[in-house]
mmCIF file of C-alpha atoms and ligand atoms in Angstrom:
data_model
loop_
_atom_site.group_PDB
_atom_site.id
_atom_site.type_symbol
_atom_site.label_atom_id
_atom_site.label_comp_id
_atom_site.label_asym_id
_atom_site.label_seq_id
_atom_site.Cartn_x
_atom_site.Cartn_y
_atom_site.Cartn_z
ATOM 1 C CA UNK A 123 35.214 200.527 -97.605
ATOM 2 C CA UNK A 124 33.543 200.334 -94.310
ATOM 3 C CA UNK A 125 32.189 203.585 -92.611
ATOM 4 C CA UNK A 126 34.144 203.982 -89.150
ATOM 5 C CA UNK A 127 31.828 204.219 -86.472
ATOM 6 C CA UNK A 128 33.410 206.777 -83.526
ATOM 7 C CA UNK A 129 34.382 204.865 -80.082
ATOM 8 C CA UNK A 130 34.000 207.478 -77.668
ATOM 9 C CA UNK A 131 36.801 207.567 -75.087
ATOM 10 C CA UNK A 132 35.784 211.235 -73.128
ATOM 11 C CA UNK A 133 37.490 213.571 -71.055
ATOM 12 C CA UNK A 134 38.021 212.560 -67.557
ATOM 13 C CA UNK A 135 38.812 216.322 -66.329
ATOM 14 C CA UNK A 136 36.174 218.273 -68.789
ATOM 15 C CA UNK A 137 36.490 222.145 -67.600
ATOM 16 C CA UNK A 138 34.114 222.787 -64.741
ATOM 17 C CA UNK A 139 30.568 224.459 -65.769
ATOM 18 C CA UNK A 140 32.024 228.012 -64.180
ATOM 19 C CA UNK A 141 35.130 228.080 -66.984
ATOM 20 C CA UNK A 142 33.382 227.015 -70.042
ATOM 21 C CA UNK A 143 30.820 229.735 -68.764
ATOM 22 C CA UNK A 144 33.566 232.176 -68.187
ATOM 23 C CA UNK A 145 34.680 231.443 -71.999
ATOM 24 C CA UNK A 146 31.059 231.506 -73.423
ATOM 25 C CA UNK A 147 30.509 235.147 -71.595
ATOM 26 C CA UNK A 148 33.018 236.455 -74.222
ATOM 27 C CA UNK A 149 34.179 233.904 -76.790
ATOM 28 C CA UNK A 150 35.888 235.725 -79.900
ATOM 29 C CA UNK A 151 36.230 233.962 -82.858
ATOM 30 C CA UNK A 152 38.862 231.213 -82.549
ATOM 31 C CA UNK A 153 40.311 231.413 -79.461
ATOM 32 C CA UNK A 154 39.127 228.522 -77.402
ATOM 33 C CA UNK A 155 38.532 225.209 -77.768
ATOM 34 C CA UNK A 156 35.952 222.401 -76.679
ATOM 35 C CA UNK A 157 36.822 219.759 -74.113
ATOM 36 C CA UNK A 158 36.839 217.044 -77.145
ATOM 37 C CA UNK A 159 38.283 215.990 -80.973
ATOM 38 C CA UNK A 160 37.427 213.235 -83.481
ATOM 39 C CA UNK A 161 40.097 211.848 -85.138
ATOM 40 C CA UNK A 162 40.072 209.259 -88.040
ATOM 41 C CA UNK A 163 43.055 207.675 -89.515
ATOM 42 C CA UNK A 164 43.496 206.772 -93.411
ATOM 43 C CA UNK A 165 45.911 204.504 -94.450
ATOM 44 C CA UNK A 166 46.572 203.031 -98.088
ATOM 45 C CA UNK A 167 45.211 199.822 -98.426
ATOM 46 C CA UNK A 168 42.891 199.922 -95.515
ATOM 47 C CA UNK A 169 41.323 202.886 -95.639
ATOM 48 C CA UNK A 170 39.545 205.169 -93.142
ATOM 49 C CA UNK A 171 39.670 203.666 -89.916
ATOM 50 C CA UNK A 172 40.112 203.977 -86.065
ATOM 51 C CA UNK A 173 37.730 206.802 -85.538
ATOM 52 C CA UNK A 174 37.888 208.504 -81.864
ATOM 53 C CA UNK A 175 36.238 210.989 -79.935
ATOM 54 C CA UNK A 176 39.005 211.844 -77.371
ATOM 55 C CA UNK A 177 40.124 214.634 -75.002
ATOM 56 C CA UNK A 178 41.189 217.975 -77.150
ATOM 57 C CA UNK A 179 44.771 217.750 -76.896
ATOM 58 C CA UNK A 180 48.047 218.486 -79.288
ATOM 59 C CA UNK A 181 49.144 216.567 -82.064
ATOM 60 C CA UNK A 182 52.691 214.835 -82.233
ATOM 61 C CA UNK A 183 54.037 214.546 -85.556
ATOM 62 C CA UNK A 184 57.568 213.679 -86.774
ATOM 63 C CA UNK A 185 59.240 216.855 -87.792
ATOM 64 C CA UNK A 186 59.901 215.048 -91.231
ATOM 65 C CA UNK A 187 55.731 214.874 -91.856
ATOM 66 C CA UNK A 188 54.688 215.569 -95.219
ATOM 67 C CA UNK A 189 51.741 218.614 -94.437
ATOM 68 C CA UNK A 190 54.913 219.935 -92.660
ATOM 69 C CA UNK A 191 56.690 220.496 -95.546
ATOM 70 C CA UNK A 192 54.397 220.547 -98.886
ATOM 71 C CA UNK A 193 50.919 221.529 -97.245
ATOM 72 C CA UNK A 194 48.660 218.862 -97.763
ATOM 73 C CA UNK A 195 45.744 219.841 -95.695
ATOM 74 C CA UNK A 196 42.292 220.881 -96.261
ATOM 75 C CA UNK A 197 39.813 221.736 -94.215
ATOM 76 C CA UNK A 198 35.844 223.009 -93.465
ATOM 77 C CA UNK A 199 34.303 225.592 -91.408
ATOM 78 C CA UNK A 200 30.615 225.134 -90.299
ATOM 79 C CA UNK A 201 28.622 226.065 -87.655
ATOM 80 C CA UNK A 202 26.120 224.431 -84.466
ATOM 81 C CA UNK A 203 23.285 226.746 -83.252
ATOM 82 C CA UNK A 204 21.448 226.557 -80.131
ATOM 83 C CA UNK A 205 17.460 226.640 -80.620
ATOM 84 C CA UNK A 206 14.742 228.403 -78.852
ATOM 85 C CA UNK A 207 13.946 224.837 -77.465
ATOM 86 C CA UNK A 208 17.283 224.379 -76.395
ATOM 87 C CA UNK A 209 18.622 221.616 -78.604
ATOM 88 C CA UNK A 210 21.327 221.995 -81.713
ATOM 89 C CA UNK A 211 21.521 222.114 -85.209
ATOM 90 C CA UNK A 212 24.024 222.568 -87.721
ATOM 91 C CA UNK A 213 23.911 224.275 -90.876
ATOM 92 C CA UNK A 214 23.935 222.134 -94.518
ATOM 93 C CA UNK A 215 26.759 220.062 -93.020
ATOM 94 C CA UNK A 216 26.326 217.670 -96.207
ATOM 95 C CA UNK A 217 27.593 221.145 -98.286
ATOM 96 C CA UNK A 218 30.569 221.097 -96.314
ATOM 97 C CA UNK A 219 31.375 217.422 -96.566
ATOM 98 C CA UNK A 220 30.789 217.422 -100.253
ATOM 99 C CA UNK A 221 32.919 220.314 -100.548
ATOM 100 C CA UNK A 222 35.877 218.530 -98.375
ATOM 101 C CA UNK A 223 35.472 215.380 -100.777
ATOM 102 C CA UNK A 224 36.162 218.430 -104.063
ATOM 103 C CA UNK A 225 39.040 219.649 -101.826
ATOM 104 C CA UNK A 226 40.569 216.553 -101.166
ATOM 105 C CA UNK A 227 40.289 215.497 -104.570
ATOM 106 C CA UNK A 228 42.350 218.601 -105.788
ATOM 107 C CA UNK A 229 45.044 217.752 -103.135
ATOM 108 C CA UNK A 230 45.635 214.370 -104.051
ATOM 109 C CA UNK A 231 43.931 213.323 -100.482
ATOM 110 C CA UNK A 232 41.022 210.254 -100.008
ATOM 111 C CA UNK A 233 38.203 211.499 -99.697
ATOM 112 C CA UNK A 234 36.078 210.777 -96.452
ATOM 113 C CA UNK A 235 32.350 209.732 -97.115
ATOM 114 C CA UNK A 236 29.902 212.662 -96.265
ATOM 115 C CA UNK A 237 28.063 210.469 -94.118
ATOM 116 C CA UNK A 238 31.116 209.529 -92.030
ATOM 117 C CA UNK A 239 32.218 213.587 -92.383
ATOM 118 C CA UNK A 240 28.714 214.439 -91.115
ATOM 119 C CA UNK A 241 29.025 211.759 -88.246
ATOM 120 C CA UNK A 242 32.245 212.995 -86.634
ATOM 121 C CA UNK A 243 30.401 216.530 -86.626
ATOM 122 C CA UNK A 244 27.647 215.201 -84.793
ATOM 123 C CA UNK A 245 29.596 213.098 -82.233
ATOM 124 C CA UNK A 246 31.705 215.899 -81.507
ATOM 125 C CA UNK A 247 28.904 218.153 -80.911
ATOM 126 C CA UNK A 248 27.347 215.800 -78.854
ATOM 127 C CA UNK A 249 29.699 215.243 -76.986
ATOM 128 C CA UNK A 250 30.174 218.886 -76.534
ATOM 129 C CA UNK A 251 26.485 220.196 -76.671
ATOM 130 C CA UNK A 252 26.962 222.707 -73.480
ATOM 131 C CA UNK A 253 29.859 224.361 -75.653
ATOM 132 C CA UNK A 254 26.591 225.718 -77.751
ATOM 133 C CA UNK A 255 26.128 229.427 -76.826
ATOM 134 C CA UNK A 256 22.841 230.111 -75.712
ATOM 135 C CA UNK A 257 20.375 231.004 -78.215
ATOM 136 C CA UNK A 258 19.259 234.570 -78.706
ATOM 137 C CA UNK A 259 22.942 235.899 -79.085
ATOM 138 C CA UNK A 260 25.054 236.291 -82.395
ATOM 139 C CA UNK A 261 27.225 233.275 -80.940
ATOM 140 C CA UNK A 262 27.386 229.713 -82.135
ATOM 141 C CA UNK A 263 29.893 226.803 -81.916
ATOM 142 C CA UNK A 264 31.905 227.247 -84.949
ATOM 143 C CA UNK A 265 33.521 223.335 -86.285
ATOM 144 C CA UNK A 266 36.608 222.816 -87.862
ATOM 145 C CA UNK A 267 37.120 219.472 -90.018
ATOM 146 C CA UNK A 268 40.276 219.456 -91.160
ATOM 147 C CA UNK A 269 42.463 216.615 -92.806
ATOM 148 C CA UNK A 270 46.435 216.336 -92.981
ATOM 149 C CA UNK A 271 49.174 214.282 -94.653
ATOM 150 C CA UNK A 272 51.015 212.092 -91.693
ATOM 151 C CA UNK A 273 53.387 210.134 -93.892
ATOM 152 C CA UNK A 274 56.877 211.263 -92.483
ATOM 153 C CA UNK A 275 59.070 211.847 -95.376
ATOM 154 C CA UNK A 276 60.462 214.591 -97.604
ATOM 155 C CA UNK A 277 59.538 213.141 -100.944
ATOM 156 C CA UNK A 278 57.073 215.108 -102.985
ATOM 157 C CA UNK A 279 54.272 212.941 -103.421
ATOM 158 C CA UNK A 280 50.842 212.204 -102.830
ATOM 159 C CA UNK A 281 51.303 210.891 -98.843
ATOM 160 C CA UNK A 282 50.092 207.175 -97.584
ATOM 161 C CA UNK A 283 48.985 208.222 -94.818
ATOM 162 C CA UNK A 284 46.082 210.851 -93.459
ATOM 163 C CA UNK A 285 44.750 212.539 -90.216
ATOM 164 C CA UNK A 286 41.260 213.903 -89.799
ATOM 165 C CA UNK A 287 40.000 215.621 -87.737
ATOM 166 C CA UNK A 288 37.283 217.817 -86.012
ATOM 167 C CA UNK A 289 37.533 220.147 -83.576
ATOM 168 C CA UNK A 290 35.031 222.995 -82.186
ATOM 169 C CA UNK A 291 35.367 226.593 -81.003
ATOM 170 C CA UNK A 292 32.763 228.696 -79.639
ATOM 171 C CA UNK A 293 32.693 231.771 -81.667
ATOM 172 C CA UNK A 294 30.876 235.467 -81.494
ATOM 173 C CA UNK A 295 31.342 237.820 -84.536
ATOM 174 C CA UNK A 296 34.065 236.981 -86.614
ATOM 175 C CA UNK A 297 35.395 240.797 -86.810
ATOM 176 C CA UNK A 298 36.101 242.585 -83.646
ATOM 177 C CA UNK A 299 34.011 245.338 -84.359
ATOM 178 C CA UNK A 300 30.667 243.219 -84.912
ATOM 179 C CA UNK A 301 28.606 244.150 -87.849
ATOM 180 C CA UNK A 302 29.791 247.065 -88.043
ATOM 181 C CA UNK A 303 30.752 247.733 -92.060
ATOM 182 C CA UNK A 304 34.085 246.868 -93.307
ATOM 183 C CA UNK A 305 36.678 248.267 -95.361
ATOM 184 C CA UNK A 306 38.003 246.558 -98.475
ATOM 185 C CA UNK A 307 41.288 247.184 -100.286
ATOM 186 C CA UNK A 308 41.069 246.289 -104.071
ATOM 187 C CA UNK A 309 44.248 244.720 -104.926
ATOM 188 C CA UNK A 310 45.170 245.050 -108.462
ATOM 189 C CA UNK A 311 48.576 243.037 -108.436
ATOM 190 C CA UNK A 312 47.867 240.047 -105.539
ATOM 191 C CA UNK A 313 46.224 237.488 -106.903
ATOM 192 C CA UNK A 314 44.659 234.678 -104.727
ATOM 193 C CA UNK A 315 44.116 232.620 -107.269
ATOM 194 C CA UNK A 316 44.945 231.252 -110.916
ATOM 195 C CA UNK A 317 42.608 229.076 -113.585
ATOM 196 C CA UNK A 318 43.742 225.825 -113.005
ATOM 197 C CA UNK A 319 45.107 226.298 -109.382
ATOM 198 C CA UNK A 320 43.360 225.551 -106.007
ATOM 199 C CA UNK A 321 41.488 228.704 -105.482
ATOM 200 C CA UNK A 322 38.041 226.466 -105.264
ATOM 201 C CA UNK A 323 39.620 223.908 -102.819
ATOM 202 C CA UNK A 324 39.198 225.144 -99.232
ATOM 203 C CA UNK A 325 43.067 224.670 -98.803
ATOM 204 C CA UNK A 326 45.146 226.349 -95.914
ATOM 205 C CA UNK A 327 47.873 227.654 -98.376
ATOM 206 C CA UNK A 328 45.208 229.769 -99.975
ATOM 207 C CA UNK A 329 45.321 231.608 -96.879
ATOM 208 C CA UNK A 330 48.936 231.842 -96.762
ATOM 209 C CA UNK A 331 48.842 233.244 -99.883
ATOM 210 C CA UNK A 332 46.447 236.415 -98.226
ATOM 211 C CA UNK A 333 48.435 237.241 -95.560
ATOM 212 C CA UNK A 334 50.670 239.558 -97.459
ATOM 213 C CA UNK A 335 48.354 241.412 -99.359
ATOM 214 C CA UNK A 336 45.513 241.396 -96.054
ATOM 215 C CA UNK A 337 48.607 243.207 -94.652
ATOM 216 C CA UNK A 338 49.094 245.396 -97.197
ATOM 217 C CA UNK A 339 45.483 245.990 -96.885
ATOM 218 C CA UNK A 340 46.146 246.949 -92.940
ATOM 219 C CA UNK A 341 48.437 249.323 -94.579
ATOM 220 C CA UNK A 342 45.843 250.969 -96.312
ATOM 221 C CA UNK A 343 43.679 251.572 -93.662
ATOM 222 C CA UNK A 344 41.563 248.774 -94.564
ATOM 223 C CA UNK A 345 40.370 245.427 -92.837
ATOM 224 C CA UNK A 346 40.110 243.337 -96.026
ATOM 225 C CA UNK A 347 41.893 242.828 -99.112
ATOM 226 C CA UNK A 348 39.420 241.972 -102.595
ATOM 227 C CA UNK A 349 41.086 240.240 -105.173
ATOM 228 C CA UNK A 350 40.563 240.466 -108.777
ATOM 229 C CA UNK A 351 40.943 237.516 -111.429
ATOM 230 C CA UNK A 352 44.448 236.748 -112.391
ATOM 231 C CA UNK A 353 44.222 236.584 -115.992
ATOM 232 C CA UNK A 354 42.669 240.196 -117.052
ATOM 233 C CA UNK A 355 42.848 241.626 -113.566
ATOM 234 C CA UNK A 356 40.231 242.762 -113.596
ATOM 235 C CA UNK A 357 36.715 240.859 -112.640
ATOM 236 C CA UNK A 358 36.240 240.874 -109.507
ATOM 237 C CA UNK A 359 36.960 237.070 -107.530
ATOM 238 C CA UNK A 360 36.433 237.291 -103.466
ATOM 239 C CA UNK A 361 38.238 238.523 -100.217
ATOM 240 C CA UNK A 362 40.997 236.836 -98.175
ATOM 241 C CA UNK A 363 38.095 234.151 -96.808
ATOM 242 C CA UNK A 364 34.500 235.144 -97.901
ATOM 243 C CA UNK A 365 32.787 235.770 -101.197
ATOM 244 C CA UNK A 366 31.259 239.097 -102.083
ATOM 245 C CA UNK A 367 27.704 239.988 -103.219
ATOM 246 C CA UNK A 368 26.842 243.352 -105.166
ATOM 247 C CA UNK A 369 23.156 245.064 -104.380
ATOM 248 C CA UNK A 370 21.581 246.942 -106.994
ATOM 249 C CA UNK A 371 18.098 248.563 -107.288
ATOM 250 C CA UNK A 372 17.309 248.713 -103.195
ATOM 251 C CA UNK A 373 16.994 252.830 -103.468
ATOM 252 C CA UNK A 374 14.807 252.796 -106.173
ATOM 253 C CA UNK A 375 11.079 251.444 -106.588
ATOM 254 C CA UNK A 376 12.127 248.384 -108.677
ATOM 255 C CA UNK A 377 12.582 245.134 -107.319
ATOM 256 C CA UNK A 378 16.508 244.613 -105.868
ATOM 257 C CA UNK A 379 18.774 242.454 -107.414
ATOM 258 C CA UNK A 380 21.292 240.700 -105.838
ATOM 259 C CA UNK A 381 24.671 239.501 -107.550
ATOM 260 C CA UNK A 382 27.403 237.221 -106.597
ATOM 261 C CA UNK A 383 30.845 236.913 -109.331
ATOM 262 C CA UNK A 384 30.207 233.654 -111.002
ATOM 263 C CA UNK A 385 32.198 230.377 -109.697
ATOM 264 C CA UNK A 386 35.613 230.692 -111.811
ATOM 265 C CA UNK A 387 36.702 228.092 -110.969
ATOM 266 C CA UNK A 388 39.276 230.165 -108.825
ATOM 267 C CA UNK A 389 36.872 231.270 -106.250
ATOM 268 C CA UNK A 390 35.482 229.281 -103.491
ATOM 269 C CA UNK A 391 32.176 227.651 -103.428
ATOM 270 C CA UNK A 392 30.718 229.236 -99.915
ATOM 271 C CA UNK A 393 27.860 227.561 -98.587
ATOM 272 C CA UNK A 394 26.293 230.820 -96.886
ATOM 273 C CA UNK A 395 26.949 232.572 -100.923
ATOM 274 C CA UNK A 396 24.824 229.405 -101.999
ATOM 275 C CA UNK A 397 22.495 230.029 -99.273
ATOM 276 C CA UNK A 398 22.232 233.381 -99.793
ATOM 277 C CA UNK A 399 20.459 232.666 -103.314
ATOM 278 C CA UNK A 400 18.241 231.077 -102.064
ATOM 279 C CA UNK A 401 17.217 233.016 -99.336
ATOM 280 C CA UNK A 402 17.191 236.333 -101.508
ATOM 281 C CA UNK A 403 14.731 234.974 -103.919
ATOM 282 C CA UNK A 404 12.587 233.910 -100.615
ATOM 283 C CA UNK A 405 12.745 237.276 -99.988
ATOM 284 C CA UNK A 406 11.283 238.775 -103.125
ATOM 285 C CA UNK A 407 14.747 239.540 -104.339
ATOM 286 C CA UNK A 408 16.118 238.778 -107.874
ATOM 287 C CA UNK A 409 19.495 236.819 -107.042
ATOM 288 C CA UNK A 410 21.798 236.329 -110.022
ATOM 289 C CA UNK A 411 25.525 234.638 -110.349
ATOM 290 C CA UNK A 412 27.105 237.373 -113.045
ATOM 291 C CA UNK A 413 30.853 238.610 -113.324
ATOM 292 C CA UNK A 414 31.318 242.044 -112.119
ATOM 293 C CA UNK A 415 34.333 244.178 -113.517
ATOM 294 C CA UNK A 416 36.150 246.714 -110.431
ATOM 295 C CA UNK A 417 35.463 249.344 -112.993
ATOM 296 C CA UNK A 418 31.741 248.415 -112.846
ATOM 297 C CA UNK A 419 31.688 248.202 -109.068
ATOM 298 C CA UNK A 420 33.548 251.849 -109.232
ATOM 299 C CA UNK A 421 31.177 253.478 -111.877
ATOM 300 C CA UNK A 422 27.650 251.654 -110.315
ATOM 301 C CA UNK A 423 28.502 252.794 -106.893
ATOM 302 C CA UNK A 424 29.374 256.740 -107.836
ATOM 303 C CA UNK A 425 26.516 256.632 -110.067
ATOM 304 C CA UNK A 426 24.171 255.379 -107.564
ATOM 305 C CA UNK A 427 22.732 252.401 -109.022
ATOM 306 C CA UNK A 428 25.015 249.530 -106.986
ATOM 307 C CA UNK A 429 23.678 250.303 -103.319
ATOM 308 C CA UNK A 430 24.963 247.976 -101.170
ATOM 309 C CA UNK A 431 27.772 245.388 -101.020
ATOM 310 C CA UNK A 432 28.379 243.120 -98.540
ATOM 311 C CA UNK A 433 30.844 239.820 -97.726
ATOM 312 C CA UNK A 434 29.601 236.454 -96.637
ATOM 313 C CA UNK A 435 31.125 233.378 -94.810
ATOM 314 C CA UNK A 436 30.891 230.759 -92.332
ATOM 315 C CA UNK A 437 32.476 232.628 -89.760
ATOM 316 C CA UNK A 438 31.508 236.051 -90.930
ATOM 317 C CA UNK A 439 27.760 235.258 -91.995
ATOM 318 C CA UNK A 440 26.994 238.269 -93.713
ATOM 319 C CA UNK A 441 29.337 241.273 -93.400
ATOM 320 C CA UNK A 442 28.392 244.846 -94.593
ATOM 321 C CA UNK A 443 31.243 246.843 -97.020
ATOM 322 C CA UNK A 444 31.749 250.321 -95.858
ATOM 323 C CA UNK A 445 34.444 251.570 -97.940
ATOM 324 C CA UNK A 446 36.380 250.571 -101.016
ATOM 325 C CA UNK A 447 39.550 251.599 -102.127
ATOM 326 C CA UNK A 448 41.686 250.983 -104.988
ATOM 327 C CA UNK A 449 45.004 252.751 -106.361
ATOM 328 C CA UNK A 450 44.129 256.209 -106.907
ATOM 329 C CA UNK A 451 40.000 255.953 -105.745
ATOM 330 C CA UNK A 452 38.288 255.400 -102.758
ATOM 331 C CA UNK A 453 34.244 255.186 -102.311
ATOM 332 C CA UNK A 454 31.556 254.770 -100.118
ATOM 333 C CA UNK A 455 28.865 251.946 -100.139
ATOM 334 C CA UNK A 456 25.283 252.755 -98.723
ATOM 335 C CA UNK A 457 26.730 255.588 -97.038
ATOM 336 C CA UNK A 458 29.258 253.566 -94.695
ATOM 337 C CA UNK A 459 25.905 251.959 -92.753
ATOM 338 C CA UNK A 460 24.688 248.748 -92.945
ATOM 339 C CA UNK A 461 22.455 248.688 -95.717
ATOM 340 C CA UNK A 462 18.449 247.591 -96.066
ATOM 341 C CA UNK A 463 18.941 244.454 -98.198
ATOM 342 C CA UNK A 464 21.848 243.521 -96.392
ATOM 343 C CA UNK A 465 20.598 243.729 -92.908
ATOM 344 C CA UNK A 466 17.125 241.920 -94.454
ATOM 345 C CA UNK A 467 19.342 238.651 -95.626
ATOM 346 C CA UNK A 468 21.221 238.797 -92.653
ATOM 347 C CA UNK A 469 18.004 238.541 -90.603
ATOM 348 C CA UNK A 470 16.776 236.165 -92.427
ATOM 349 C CA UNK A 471 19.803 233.648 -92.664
ATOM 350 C CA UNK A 472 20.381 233.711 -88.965
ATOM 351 C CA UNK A 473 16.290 233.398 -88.286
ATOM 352 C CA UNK A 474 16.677 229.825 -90.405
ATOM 353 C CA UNK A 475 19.967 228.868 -88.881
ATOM 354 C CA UNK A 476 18.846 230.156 -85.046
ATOM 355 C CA UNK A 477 15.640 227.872 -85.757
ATOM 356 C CA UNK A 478 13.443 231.046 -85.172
ATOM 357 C CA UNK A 479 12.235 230.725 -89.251
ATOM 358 C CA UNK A 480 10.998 227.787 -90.817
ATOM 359 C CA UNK A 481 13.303 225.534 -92.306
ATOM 360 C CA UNK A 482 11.764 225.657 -95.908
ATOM 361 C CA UNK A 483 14.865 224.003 -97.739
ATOM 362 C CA UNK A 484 15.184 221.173 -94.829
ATOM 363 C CA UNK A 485 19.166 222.895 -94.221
ATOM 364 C CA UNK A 486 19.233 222.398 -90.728
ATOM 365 C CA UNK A 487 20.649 219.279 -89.434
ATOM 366 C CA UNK A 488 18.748 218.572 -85.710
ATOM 367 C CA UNK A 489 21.231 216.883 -83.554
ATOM 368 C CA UNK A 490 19.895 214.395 -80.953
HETATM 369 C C1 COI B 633 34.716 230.349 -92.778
HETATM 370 O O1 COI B 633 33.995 231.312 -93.003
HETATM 371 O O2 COI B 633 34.327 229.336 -92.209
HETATM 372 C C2 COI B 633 36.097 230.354 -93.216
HETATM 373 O O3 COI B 633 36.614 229.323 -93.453
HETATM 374 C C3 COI B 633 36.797 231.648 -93.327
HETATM 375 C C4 COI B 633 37.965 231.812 -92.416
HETATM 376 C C5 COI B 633 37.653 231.750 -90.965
HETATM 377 C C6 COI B 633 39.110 230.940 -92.801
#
């Protein structure tokens, strides 16, 4: 199969240099959207074909589509950063495309080729390159690769027919409040997940799935909702959309140890949790994949011993955990601050990914 090349058919009527600066002054997370999409068709028997880049503009799909009706869609979050220099980079975009090519494969879906996936990226940034916030800031231009079913039909089956896409969104911290620590809500009945299910596949009916029990975390007072394994209930698995990382040891003299709940199987594979190994043994840190019980995370933290905890995404980079509360306990982590080792990774991530660090694993993908 041939590897579309993108035609580029831009906007005519871009928005003028004074609104996209209006929208850059105070992005949010999600909220607005680049002058420009890709698009690439699949179709069975010919493939992946008629890639675009083309104005940003809605979709029209028969109310009879398949994703419509039995959700087959996946899709990526990764990020562009504006350098000291002034030009772009994205972030391991060959994680993300090998990670859409696992998803797709659990849905059923054809998997695009991570060189075409990491093409669209870069056209659309290019395209888009003065969508980039201006370096210094927390801000970055946050992508969104996403695929669909098109075939139009209510039979359940594996569709004929597919839609990528990828469209861009500048984005400033993911949670209104900044860094600022979060709250977690253990849930010891939701589950996210199941063995054998989709919880690795980066599908949007995962997050359908969180909405009830993130709102029954709102109803607790808390901003996120932590869900355990579905089996034993009991090991700890991830929140509604990041993983979770434990730190031990950073009040003592001995070295800290940092340790993310090994990949189930049910958990998502996060490219910033990946990262984050790496990174914490740069940083003198042990960094181990272990699983960690809510009982352990309980007893370490009121015993002293588990210091710091903090949640990790695309969107969300790294995110310190305040509180924790569970039926019938509630606890503080690091004293409800950010703590040492957390605010140390975070530095260090966004250094690398802001292009203020060197680039020792060659993750940054230079654009142009
Ligand atoms: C990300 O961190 O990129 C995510 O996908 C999490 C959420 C915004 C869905």
């Amino acid at each position: 199969m041939t590897t579309p090349t993108i035609e580029l058919k831009p906007s005519a009527h871009p928005l003028s240099d004074a609104e996209r600066e209006a929208i850059l002054a105070n992005p949010g997370f999600g909220r607005h959207f680049t002058d420009h999409m890709v698009t690439i068709k699949w179709t069975e028997g010919r493939g992946w074909h008629d890639g675009q880049l083309v104005p940003y503009a809605p979709l029209s799909l028969d109310p009879a589509t398949t994703v419509l009706h039995y959700a087959q869609e996946i899709f990526e979050g990764l990020k562009a950063y504006r350098r000291p220099d002034g030009s772009v980079a994205t972030f391991r975009p060959e994680k993300n495309a090998e990670r859409f090519q696992r998803s797709a494969k659990r849905l059923a879906m054809p998997e695009l080729p991570v060189e075409t996936f990491i093409e669209a990226c870069d056209a659309l940034v290019t395209q888009d390159k003065a969508w980039v916030p201006a370096h210094g800031g927390e801000e970055s231009l946050y992508l969104r690769p996403f695929m669909i079913a098109t075939e139009v039909g209510l039979g359940v089956k594996p569709a004929n027919e597919y839609l990528f896409l990828v469209i861009a969104s500048p984005a400033g911290a993911y949670f209104p409040g900044g860094v600022k620590p979060v709250s977690i809500w253990v849930s010891e009945d939701r589950v996210r997940a199941v063995p054998g299910g989709m919880g690795d596949a980066k599908t949007g009916g995962n997050y359908a799935a969180s909405l009830l029990a993130q709102a029954e975390a709102a109803a607790k007072g808390c901003d996120q909702v932590c869900y355990l394994d579905a089996v034993e209930h009991k090991w700890v698995e991830e929140l509604g959309g990041m993983n979770l990382y434990f730190v031990y040891g950073a009040a003592s003299n001995s070295k800290p140890v940092i340790v993310t709940p090994t990949l189930s199987g049910s958990i998502l594979e996060g490219v910033t949790r990946d990262s984050l190994l790496a990174v914490a043994r740069d940083l003198g840190y042990d960094a181990v994949e272990e699983r960690v019980s809510v009982d352990q995370w309980q007893r370490d933290s009121e015993n002293g011993s588990l210091t710091e905890v903090f949640a990790c995404g695309t969107a969300a980079v790294i995110t310190p955990v305040g509180t924790v509360k569970r039926a019938g306990a509630e606890w503080r982590q690091s004293g409800g601050e950010p703590g040492e080792v957390t605010t140390r990774l975070r530095q260090a991530l966004l250094d690398i990914q802001r292009g203020t660090a060197e680039d020792k694993h060659g993750w940054m993908h230079p654009l142009g």
